[in-house]
XYZ file of N, CA and C in Angstrom:
696
model
N 0.842 -1.185 0.000
C 0.000 0.000 0.000
C 0.887 1.249 0.000
N 0.378 2.392 -0.515
C 1.137 3.655 -0.570
C 0.880 4.478 0.687
N 1.870 5.296 1.003
C 1.729 6.190 2.151
C 2.696 7.373 1.963
N 2.512 8.468 2.722
C 3.371 9.659 2.672
C 4.521 9.476 3.648
N 5.712 9.597 3.102
C 6.916 9.377 3.917
C 7.659 10.711 4.090
N 7.933 11.173 5.337
C 8.699 12.414 5.553
C 10.174 12.194 5.276
N 10.820 13.214 4.670
C 12.249 13.162 4.346
C 12.901 14.414 4.922
N 13.929 14.259 5.723
C 14.654 15.378 6.322
C 15.852 15.714 5.427
N 15.826 16.922 4.860
C 16.862 17.340 3.880
C 17.711 18.486 4.484
N 19.073 18.306 4.586
C 19.925 19.365 5.151
C 20.182 20.482 4.107
N 20.392 21.705 4.623
C 20.743 22.845 3.738
C 21.453 23.891 4.588
N 22.107 24.895 3.898
C 22.880 25.975 4.536
C 22.075 27.281 4.495
N 22.199 28.066 5.529
C 21.512 29.340 5.616
C 22.386 30.358 6.344
N 22.071 31.718 6.297
C 22.861 32.786 6.959
C 22.318 33.002 8.347
N 23.206 32.868 9.283
C 22.836 33.064 10.680
C 23.133 34.526 11.082
N 22.935 34.832 12.366
C 23.247 36.145 12.884
C 24.736 36.407 12.792
N 25.096 37.606 12.534
C 26.516 37.949 12.416
C 27.073 37.587 11.052
N 26.145 37.382 10.124
C 26.537 37.041 8.753
C 27.406 35.775 8.704
N 26.978 34.812 9.457
C 27.685 33.513 9.443
C 26.784 32.487 8.749
N 27.429 31.407 8.274
C 26.684 30.320 7.627
C 26.320 29.248 8.671
N 25.060 28.856 8.596
C 24.597 27.799 9.542
C 24.003 26.630 8.750
N 24.129 25.465 9.306
C 23.573 24.228 8.696
C 22.282 23.856 9.435
N 21.246 23.568 8.664
C 19.967 23.182 9.281
C 19.255 22.138 8.390
N 18.061 21.730 8.803
C 17.298 20.695 8.075
C 15.912 21.234 7.773
N 15.373 20.712 6.668
C 13.994 20.997 6.344
C 13.293 19.689 5.974
N 12.050 19.663 6.204
C 11.270 18.419 5.970
C 10.511 18.529 4.670
N 10.687 17.516 3.837
C 9.899 17.395 2.616
C 9.167 16.048 2.657
N 8.152 15.866 1.856
C 7.343 14.630 1.869
C 7.293 14.005 0.480
N 7.293 12.691 0.443
C 7.205 11.970 -0.831
C 6.327 10.717 -0.637
N 5.856 10.229 -1.765
C 4.998 9.023 -1.737
C 5.877 7.780 -1.671
N 5.590 6.896 -0.706
C 6.329 5.629 -0.555
C 5.326 4.457 -0.504
N 5.851 3.265 -0.607
C 5.030 2.038 -0.617
C 5.542 1.056 0.451
N 4.646 0.364 1.046
C 4.999 -0.635 2.068
C 4.066 -1.854 1.935
N 4.538 -3.009 2.489
C 3.772 -4.271 2.424
C 2.908 -4.374 3.685
N 1.641 -4.614 3.490
C 0.687 -4.715 4.604
C 0.021 -6.096 4.578
N -0.286 -6.626 5.737
C -0.916 -7.937 5.879
C -2.244 -7.756 6.621
N -3.264 -8.439 6.118
C -4.548 -8.458 6.803
C -5.264 -9.765 6.475
N -6.134 -10.218 7.362
C -6.854 -11.494 7.204
C -8.154 -11.246 6.469
N -8.286 -11.917 5.336
C -9.501 -11.777 4.552
C -10.596 -12.642 5.163
N -11.816 -12.301 5.134
C -12.914 -13.120 5.669
C -13.070 -14.412 4.855
N -13.264 -15.543 5.593
C -13.440 -16.829 4.929
C -14.814 -16.895 4.275
N -14.842 -17.497 3.079
C -16.154 -17.626 2.424
C -17.015 -18.659 3.147
N -18.238 -18.440 3.224
C -19.183 -19.368 3.856
C -20.204 -19.804 2.831
N -20.729 -21.036 3.066
C -21.733 -21.575 2.154
C -22.911 -22.065 2.979
N -24.064 -21.874 2.516
C -25.275 -22.359 3.174
C -25.643 -23.716 2.582
N -25.890 -24.704 3.455
C -26.226 -26.062 2.997
C -27.716 -26.160 2.715
N -28.023 -27.051 1.803
C -29.422 -27.325 1.488
C -30.080 -28.022 2.682
N -31.397 -28.017 2.736
C -32.069 -28.705 3.845
C -31.694 -30.196 3.887
N -31.557 -30.727 5.096
C -31.230 -32.142 5.361
C -29.792 -32.496 5.000
N -28.949 -31.482 4.788
C -27.533 -31.687 4.553
C -26.750 -30.771 5.493
N -25.520 -31.221 5.845
C -24.677 -30.413 6.723
C -23.220 -30.655 6.367
N -22.352 -29.813 6.959
C -20.917 -29.989 6.748
C -20.381 -31.031 7.721
N -19.266 -31.642 7.314
C -18.615 -32.588 8.215
C -18.002 -31.860 9.393
N -17.458 -30.643 9.168
C -16.922 -29.807 10.244
C -17.079 -28.353 9.834
N -16.775 -27.447 10.753
C -17.031 -26.030 10.511
C -16.109 -25.428 9.461
N -14.971 -26.031 9.158
C -14.021 -25.480 8.190
C -14.229 -26.036 6.783
N -15.107 -27.025 6.637
C -15.336 -27.616 5.316
C -16.324 -26.772 4.537
N -16.109 -26.716 3.230
C -16.996 -25.946 2.358
C -18.104 -26.809 1.783
N -17.851 -28.147 1.659
C -18.843 -29.021 1.029
C -19.883 -29.477 2.052
N -21.098 -29.572 1.594
C -22.197 -30.052 2.438
C -22.502 -31.493 2.016
N -21.720 -32.437 2.539
C -21.836 -33.831 2.091
C -22.277 -34.773 3.208
N -22.790 -34.250 4.290
C -23.263 -35.100 5.382
C -24.779 -35.030 5.427
N -25.411 -36.225 5.206
C -26.875 -36.276 5.195
C -27.416 -36.248 6.625
N -28.615 -35.756 6.751
C -29.285 -35.698 8.042
C -30.548 -36.549 8.000
N -30.751 -37.365 9.043
C -31.964 -38.172 9.188
C -32.741 -37.641 10.387
N -33.976 -37.224 10.185
C -34.759 -36.640 11.274
C -35.163 -37.678 12.305
N -35.161 -38.988 11.895
C -35.368 -40.078 12.856
C -34.043 -40.811 12.996
N -33.479 -40.921 14.190
C -32.161 -41.562 14.342
C -32.160 -43.008 13.851
N -31.065 -43.405 13.202
C -30.913 -44.787 12.733
C -30.713 -45.718 13.919
N -31.272 -46.923 13.826
C -31.215 -47.893 14.909
C -30.305 -49.064 14.536
N -29.942 -49.834 15.574
C -29.211 -51.103 15.415
C -27.912 -50.950 14.622
N -27.194 -49.848 14.851
C -25.895 -49.667 14.224
C -25.936 -49.098 12.824
N -27.095 -48.608 12.355
C -27.178 -48.034 11.014
C -26.678 -46.605 10.987
N -26.361 -46.128 9.798
C -25.881 -44.752 9.604
C -26.697 -44.052 8.535
N -26.817 -42.715 8.657
C -27.608 -41.934 7.714
C -26.833 -41.801 6.400
N -27.348 -42.337 5.322
C -26.678 -42.299 4.020
C -27.322 -41.297 3.073
N -28.598 -41.009 3.265
C -29.338 -40.077 2.420
C -30.381 -39.417 3.308
N -30.769 -38.196 3.026
C -31.749 -37.544 3.904
C -32.980 -38.410 4.161
N -33.172 -38.771 5.432
C -34.312 -39.590 5.809
C -34.152 -41.065 5.496
N -32.959 -41.500 5.088
C -32.748 -42.902 4.710
C -31.465 -43.404 5.362
N -31.559 -44.564 6.061
C -30.406 -45.115 6.777
C -29.774 -46.253 5.984
N -28.467 -46.395 6.115
C -27.734 -47.555 5.589
C -27.622 -48.561 6.735
N -28.192 -49.764 6.548
C -28.317 -50.745 7.629
C -27.203 -51.776 7.570
N -26.764 -52.280 8.723
C -25.793 -53.380 8.757
C -26.471 -54.681 8.377
N -25.706 -55.752 8.094
C -26.319 -57.042 7.747
C -27.243 -57.532 8.859
N -28.394 -58.046 8.454
C -29.356 -58.583 9.411
C -30.486 -57.631 9.754
N -30.429 -56.359 9.258
C -31.464 -55.370 9.562
C -31.886 -54.662 8.280
N -33.134 -54.199 8.273
C -33.662 -53.497 7.120
C -34.690 -52.468 7.612
N -35.262 -51.696 6.665
C -36.229 -50.666 7.024
C -35.627 -49.279 6.874
N -36.489 -48.242 6.964
C -36.039 -46.872 6.765
C -35.029 -46.455 7.821
N -35.237 -46.899 9.057
C -34.303 -46.564 10.143
C -33.688 -47.836 10.731
N -33.599 -48.925 9.926
C -32.981 -50.204 10.353
C -33.689 -50.783 11.575
N -35.015 -50.697 11.575
C -35.776 -51.171 12.720
C -36.330 -52.589 12.543
N -36.203 -53.172 11.349
C -36.806 -54.476 11.054
C -35.721 -55.532 10.922
N -35.898 -56.638 11.637
C -34.949 -57.754 11.561
C -35.172 -58.550 10.280
N -34.094 -58.944 9.637
C -34.161 -59.771 8.428
C -34.232 -61.238 8.838
N -35.244 -61.952 8.361
C -35.393 -63.378 8.669
C -34.560 -64.178 7.669
N -33.332 -64.526 8.072
C -32.449 -65.273 7.169
C -32.943 -66.682 6.909
N -33.770 -67.200 7.822
C -34.261 -68.581 7.672
C -35.420 -68.684 6.695
N -35.956 -67.536 6.225
C -37.089 -67.590 5.301
C -36.667 -68.092 3.927
N -35.430 -67.833 3.538
C -34.948 -68.295 2.238
C -34.090 -69.548 2.367
N -33.345 -69.832 1.335
C -32.481 -71.006 1.307
C -31.007 -70.639 1.350
N -30.694 -69.371 1.566
C -29.306 -68.945 1.539
C -28.593 -69.145 2.866
N -29.294 -69.608 3.904
C -28.649 -69.761 5.219
C -27.642 -70.905 5.220
N -27.867 -71.953 4.429
C -26.902 -73.052 4.331
C -26.974 -74.069 5.447
N -27.980 -74.003 6.315
C -28.089 -74.976 7.411
C -28.485 -76.343 6.863
N -27.914 -77.397 7.465
C -28.206 -78.743 6.993
C -29.594 -79.223 7.378
N -30.083 -78.878 8.576
C -31.375 -79.387 9.037
C -32.291 -78.257 9.512
N -31.879 -77.539 10.554
C -32.745 -76.515 11.129
C -32.041 -75.154 11.128
N -32.840 -74.092 10.892
C -32.340 -72.716 10.940
C -33.156 -71.955 11.975
N -32.488 -71.306 12.926
C -33.148 -70.555 13.993
C -32.782 -69.081 13.818
N -33.804 -68.257 13.578
C -33.582 -66.824 13.376
C -33.418 -66.119 14.715
N -32.462 -65.184 14.782
C -32.248 -64.361 15.970
C -32.236 -62.893 15.558
N -32.205 -61.980 16.531
C -32.220 -60.548 16.242
C -30.929 -60.145 15.528
N -31.052 -59.833 14.260
C -29.909 -59.401 13.471
C -29.030 -60.513 12.960
N -29.364 -61.774 13.239
C -28.516 -62.883 12.804
C -29.339 -64.175 12.810
N -28.657 -65.329 12.805
C -29.300 -66.647 12.863
C -28.241 -67.670 13.244
N -28.663 -68.881 13.591
C -27.735 -69.986 13.803
C -28.416 -71.288 13.426
N -27.585 -72.287 13.119
C -28.079 -73.590 12.689
C -28.208 -74.530 13.878
N -29.107 -75.500 13.763
C -29.322 -76.516 14.796
C -29.624 -77.836 14.103
N -29.563 -78.919 14.882
C -29.774 -80.272 14.351
C -30.892 -80.969 15.112
N -31.476 -81.965 14.461
C -32.501 -82.786 15.115
C -31.850 -83.736 16.112
N -32.703 -84.393 16.911
C -32.202 -85.353 17.887
C -31.433 -86.469 17.183
N -30.303 -86.840 17.764
C -29.470 -87.874 17.171
C -28.402 -87.340 16.241
N -28.354 -86.001 16.078
C -27.350 -85.380 15.223
C -26.672 -84.247 15.989
N -25.498 -83.857 15.539
C -24.757 -82.744 16.130
C -24.163 -81.900 15.012
N -23.890 -80.619 15.320
C -23.323 -79.714 14.324
C -21.892 -80.105 13.973
N -21.561 -79.972 12.714
C -20.191 -80.236 12.259
C -19.321 -79.019 12.559
N -18.069 -79.087 12.116
C -17.114 -78.025 12.416
C -17.494 -76.698 11.752
N -18.234 -76.743 10.642
C -18.619 -75.497 9.969
C -19.853 -74.847 10.578
N -20.420 -75.452 11.643
C -21.605 -74.932 12.339
C -22.814 -74.822 11.425
N -22.829 -75.602 10.343
C -23.966 -75.592 9.423
C -24.464 -77.013 9.140
N -23.548 -77.911 8.773
C -23.943 -79.288 8.471
C -24.185 -80.062 9.766
N -24.937 -81.169 9.641
C -25.248 -82.034 10.784
C -24.685 -83.420 10.521
N -24.143 -84.028 11.571
C -23.584 -85.365 11.465
C -24.195 -86.242 12.549
N -24.417 -87.544 12.264
C -25.056 -88.420 13.264
C -24.151 -88.640 14.469
N -24.801 -88.773 15.618
C -24.055 -89.059 16.839
C -23.607 -90.512 16.840
N -22.414 -90.796 17.335
C -21.889 -92.161 17.431
C -22.428 -92.778 18.715
N -23.208 -93.907 18.654
C -23.745 -94.496 19.893
C -22.636 -95.053 20.764
N -22.839 -94.973 22.065
C -21.857 -95.481 23.018
C -21.822 -97.007 22.968
N -20.633 -97.602 23.036
C -20.553 -99.069 22.998
C -21.207 -99.689 24.228
N -21.942 -100.800 24.007
C -22.599 -101.489 25.103
C -21.583 -102.319 25.887
N -21.866 -102.557 27.174
C -20.951 -103.401 27.972
C -20.828 -104.790 27.369
N -19.626 -105.353 27.515
C -19.371 -106.671 26.930
C -20.152 -107.765 27.646
N -20.328 -107.588 28.955
C -21.010 -108.645 29.713
C -22.499 -108.597 29.409
N -23.032 -109.686 28.939
C -24.444 -109.876 28.645
C -24.940 -108.854 27.630
N -24.067 -108.505 26.661
C -24.475 -107.553 25.640
C -25.452 -108.186 24.663
N -25.395 -109.492 24.500
C -26.306 -110.164 23.590
C -27.592 -110.499 24.330
N -28.684 -110.362 23.593
C -29.975 -110.561 24.226
C -30.177 -112.004 24.676
N -29.546 -112.977 24.033
C -29.796 -114.368 24.366
C -28.896 -114.929 25.439
N -27.953 -114.136 25.976
C -27.017 -114.680 26.956
C -27.705 -115.166 28.229
N -28.611 -114.383 28.885
C -29.248 -114.893 30.104
C -30.076 -116.136 29.862
N -30.788 -116.177 28.723
C -31.596 -117.367 28.458
C -30.722 -118.593 28.236
N -29.529 -118.401 27.607
C -28.623 -119.535 27.422
C -28.109 -120.054 28.757
N -27.820 -119.135 29.695
C -27.363 -119.578 31.015
C -28.469 -120.318 31.758
N -29.719 -119.863 31.599
C -30.832 -120.570 32.242
C -30.974 -121.994 31.696
N -30.822 -122.107 30.383
C -30.909 -123.439 29.786
C -29.786 -124.333 30.296
N -28.578 -123.774 30.421
C -27.453 -124.562 30.920
C -27.675 -124.986 32.365
N -28.210 -124.083 33.195
C -28.465 -124.432 34.584
C -29.556 -125.503 34.690
N -30.577 -125.373 33.822
C -31.647 -126.374 33.829
C -31.100 -127.746 33.464
N -30.173 -127.769 32.475
C -29.581 -129.042 32.073
C -28.753 -129.646 33.195
N -27.993 -128.791 33.910
C -27.193 -129.307 35.030
C -28.077 -129.853 36.147
N -29.196 -129.172 36.408
C -30.097 -129.694 37.447
C -30.665 -131.057 37.068
N -30.981 -131.211 35.776
C -31.498 -132.506 35.326
C -30.453 -133.599 35.518
N -29.190 -133.249 35.227
C -28.129 -134.257 35.403
C -27.925 -134.586 36.876
N -28.036 -133.593 37.748
C -27.897 -133.872 39.185
C -29.032 -134.758 39.675
N -30.251 -134.454 39.231
C -31.378 -135.280 39.651
C -31.213 -136.724 39.180
N -30.700 -136.885 37.931
C -30.490 -138.251 37.428
C -29.429 -138.977 38.253
N -28.364 -138.254 38.635
C -27.323 -138.890 39.454
C -27.845 -139.224 40.848
N -28.697 -138.380 41.405
C -29.260 -138.695 42.719
C -30.132 -139.940 42.661
N -30.941 -140.043 41.610
C -31.769 -141.246 41.470
C -30.906 -142.498 41.306
N -29.831 -142.360 40.519
C -28.938 -143.507 40.326
C -28.245 -143.887 41.616
N -27.896 -142.863 42.421
C -27.236 -143.142 43.695
C -28.187 -143.856 44.653
N -29.464 -143.454 44.657
C -30.424 -144.131 45.523
C -30.542 -145.607 45.154
N -30.539 -145.877 43.854
C -30.616 -147.279 43.416
C -29.367 -148.058 43.814
N -28.201 -147.399 43.723
C -26.958 -148.100 44.068
C -26.855 -148.369 45.557
N -27.280 -147.388 46.371
C -27.156 -147.536 47.825
C -28.297 -148.321 48.455
N -29.321 -148.625 47.682
C -30.465 -149.351 48.251
C -30.054 -150.694 48.879
N -29.180 -151.518 48.244
C -28.834 -152.821 48.886
C -28.055 -152.642 50.183
N -27.450 -151.460 50.406
C -26.629 -151.308 51.611
C -27.392 -150.728 52.794
N -28.675 -150.380 52.609
C -29.435 -149.794 53.706
C -29.582 -150.797 54.856
N -29.794 -152.085 54.510
C -29.935 -153.118 55.543
C -28.642 -153.865 55.789
N -27.687 -153.738 54.825
C -26.459 -154.518 54.957
C -25.460 -153.830 55.881
N -25.322 -152.532 55.835
C -24.275 -151.829 56.560
C -24.385 -151.963 58.070
N -25.595 -151.907 58.705
C -25.607 -152.040 60.182
C -25.116 -153.396 60.689
N -25.228 -154.502 59.945
C -24.871 -155.827 60.420
C -23.620 -156.375 59.780
N -23.177 -155.807 58.681
C -22.047 -156.387 57.962
C -20.765 -156.016 58.662
N -19.826 -156.957 58.741
C -18.516 -156.657 59.318
C -17.764 -155.687 58.424
N -16.741 -155.018 59.011
C -15.981 -154.035 58.261
C -15.212 -154.656 57.103
N -14.791 -155.930 57.244
C -14.040 -156.549 56.136
C -14.975 -157.368 55.272
N -16.041 -156.735 54.816
C -16.980 -157.421 53.927
C -16.296 -157.733 52.617
N -17.012 -158.448 51.772
C -16.439 -158.885 50.504
C -16.053 -157.719 49.621
N -15.221 -158.018 48.673
C -14.687 -156.971 47.789
C -15.775 -156.360 46.919
N -16.735 -157.147 46.560
C -17.760 -156.635 45.663
C -18.612 -155.546 46.320
N -19.109 -155.719 47.564
C -19.852 -154.595 48.193
C -18.985 -153.366 48.400
N -17.725 -153.543 48.753
C -16.830 -152.389 48.967
C -16.639 -151.643 47.662
N -16.451 -152.383 46.599
C -16.269 -151.743 45.291
C -17.498 -150.957 44.890
N -18.658 -151.553 45.178
C -19.888 -150.842 44.847
C -20.037 -149.583 45.695
N -19.653 -149.690 46.970
C -19.739 -148.517 47.836
C -18.773 -147.409 47.384
N -17.558 -147.803 46.973
C -16.594 -146.815 46.487
C -17.102 -146.122 45.237
N -17.736 -146.922 44.377
C -18.297 -146.317 43.178
C -19.402 -145.315 43.525
N -20.175 -145.671 44.555
C -21.243 -144.767 44.976
C -20.669 -143.469 45.541
N -19.560 -143.567 46.295
C -18.941 -142.355 46.834
C -18.396 -141.468 45.714
N -17.882 -142.081 44.639
C -17.430 -141.302 43.496
C -18.606 -140.548 42.849
N -19.752 -141.209 42.823
C -20.932 -140.531 42.298
C -21.303 -139.321 43.150
N -21.110 -139.449 44.477
C -21.384 -138.312 45.373
C -20.459 -137.127 45.065
N -19.188 -137.422 44.764
C -18.259 -136.335 44.414
C -18.715 -135.602 43.154
N -19.185 -136.334 42.187
C -19.657 -135.693 40.964
C -20.886 -134.818 41.238
N -21.752 -135.293 42.136
C -22.936 -134.505 42.483
C -22.519 -133.212 43.165
N -21.544 -133.292 44.094
C -21.078 -132.072 44.763
C -20.489 -131.079 43.770
N -19.718 -131.579 42.796
C -19.129 -130.695 41.800
C -20.192 -129.995 40.966
N -21.190 -130.785 40.554
C -22.274 -130.191 39.776
C -23.079 -129.193 40.603
N -23.264 -129.463 41.877
C -24.007 -128.544 42.737
C -23.272 -127.209 42.860
N -21.931 -127.292 42.968
C -21.164 -126.050 43.032
C -21.304 -125.245 41.743
N -21.312 -125.922 40.605
C -21.483 -125.209 39.338
C -22.849 -124.530 39.260
N -23.877 -125.219 39.739
C -25.222 -124.648 39.714
C -25.284 -123.410 40.616
N -24.658 -123.483 41.786
C -24.657 -122.325 42.696
C -23.949 -121.129 42.066
N -22.833 -121.417 41.386
C -22.095 -120.321 40.730
C -22.941 -119.668 39.631
N -23.676 -120.489 38.848
C -24.527 -119.936 37.805
C -25.674 -119.126 38.392
N -26.230 -119.580 39.528
C -27.312 -118.824 40.151
C -26.821 -117.461 40.639
N -25.597 -117.416 41.186
C -25.045 -116.124 41.621
C -24.859 -115.175 40.435
N -24.383 -115.697 39.304
C -24.208 -114.852 38.114
C -25.543 -114.343 37.592
N -26.580 -115.186 37.657
C -27.888 -114.747 37.202
C -28.463 -113.660 38.108
N -28.176 -113.726 39.401
C -28.688 -112.711 40.317
C -28.028 -111.353 40.057
N -26.735 -111.348 39.721
C -26.039 -110.076 39.476
C -26.252 -109.559 38.068
N -26.825 -110.342 37.193
C -27.026 -109.927 35.800
C -28.259 -109.026 35.715
N -28.109 -107.887 35.068
C -29.208 -106.966 34.812
C -29.319 -106.764 33.311
N -30.353 -107.292 32.745
C -30.526 -107.181 31.305
C -31.003 -105.775 30.944
N -30.483 -105.167 29.868
C -30.924 -103.821 29.463
C -32.358 -103.834 28.969
N -33.119 -102.814 29.414
C -34.498 -102.713 29.007
C -34.588 -101.963 27.680
N -35.305 -102.507 26.751
C -35.455 -101.880 25.453
C -36.722 -101.030 25.460
N -36.585 -99.802 24.906
C -37.728 -98.890 24.885
C -38.759 -99.384 23.877
C-alpha cells in the first residue's frame, strides 16, 4: 500500500553575524509498504437435510436423518439409513429373517435371531465343524457282559440241564445204595470186595454230584447279578 513518507533534507543558511549555519527541512514523498490483513473466509449455506462434516469444510456432504438410525445403522441419504447385515427398514428397525430363504446353508434346522441366525440339528445329530452341516451321533458301545440278548436265556438253559443231570445222578445213587441200607448195620468191616467196590463207586458218584451242585450255585449267583438292558 502507498503512504506519505517524511524526508529530512539538510541545507545551509545565513545566521546572525553574517555567518553560515547548517539546518534541516522536511519534505514529503509518496512511498510504498507491504501490509498484511486477514480476509474473511467464504461461507456456504447447505441445502435442507444436509450439513458440513466440520465447521471449516466448504462441502455439504453429510446427510441428516430426522429419525435416528437404529441397530448400528448410519444416515446415508436424507431420511434414509444404511443398515448393517441382518437389519432393514427406513431406520434399520426391522430384523431380516435369514431362515425364510435357502441362503442360510443350514443342513437341518435354521433358527432366526435378532440381526442374525444360527443352525441346529434334530435329535441324534450334532453340528459339524462349519456350524452348518449335521452329522449323526456315534452311539456309546454297550458293555461286553451280557451284551447279547440271548445270553441270560442260554445260562438258564445250561443251569436247567445241570439240574437234570444232578437229579439223574441222585436217582442212580439211591438205586446203588439201596442194597446197603440193611447190609451196613450188620455187615462186618471186612466185607467182601464186591460190596466195597460198589460202595466206592457210589462215593465217586457223590463227588460228581457235589461238583455239579457247586457249578449250579455259581450260575445262580451270576444270574442274580445280571441286569438285562431294558429296550424302549
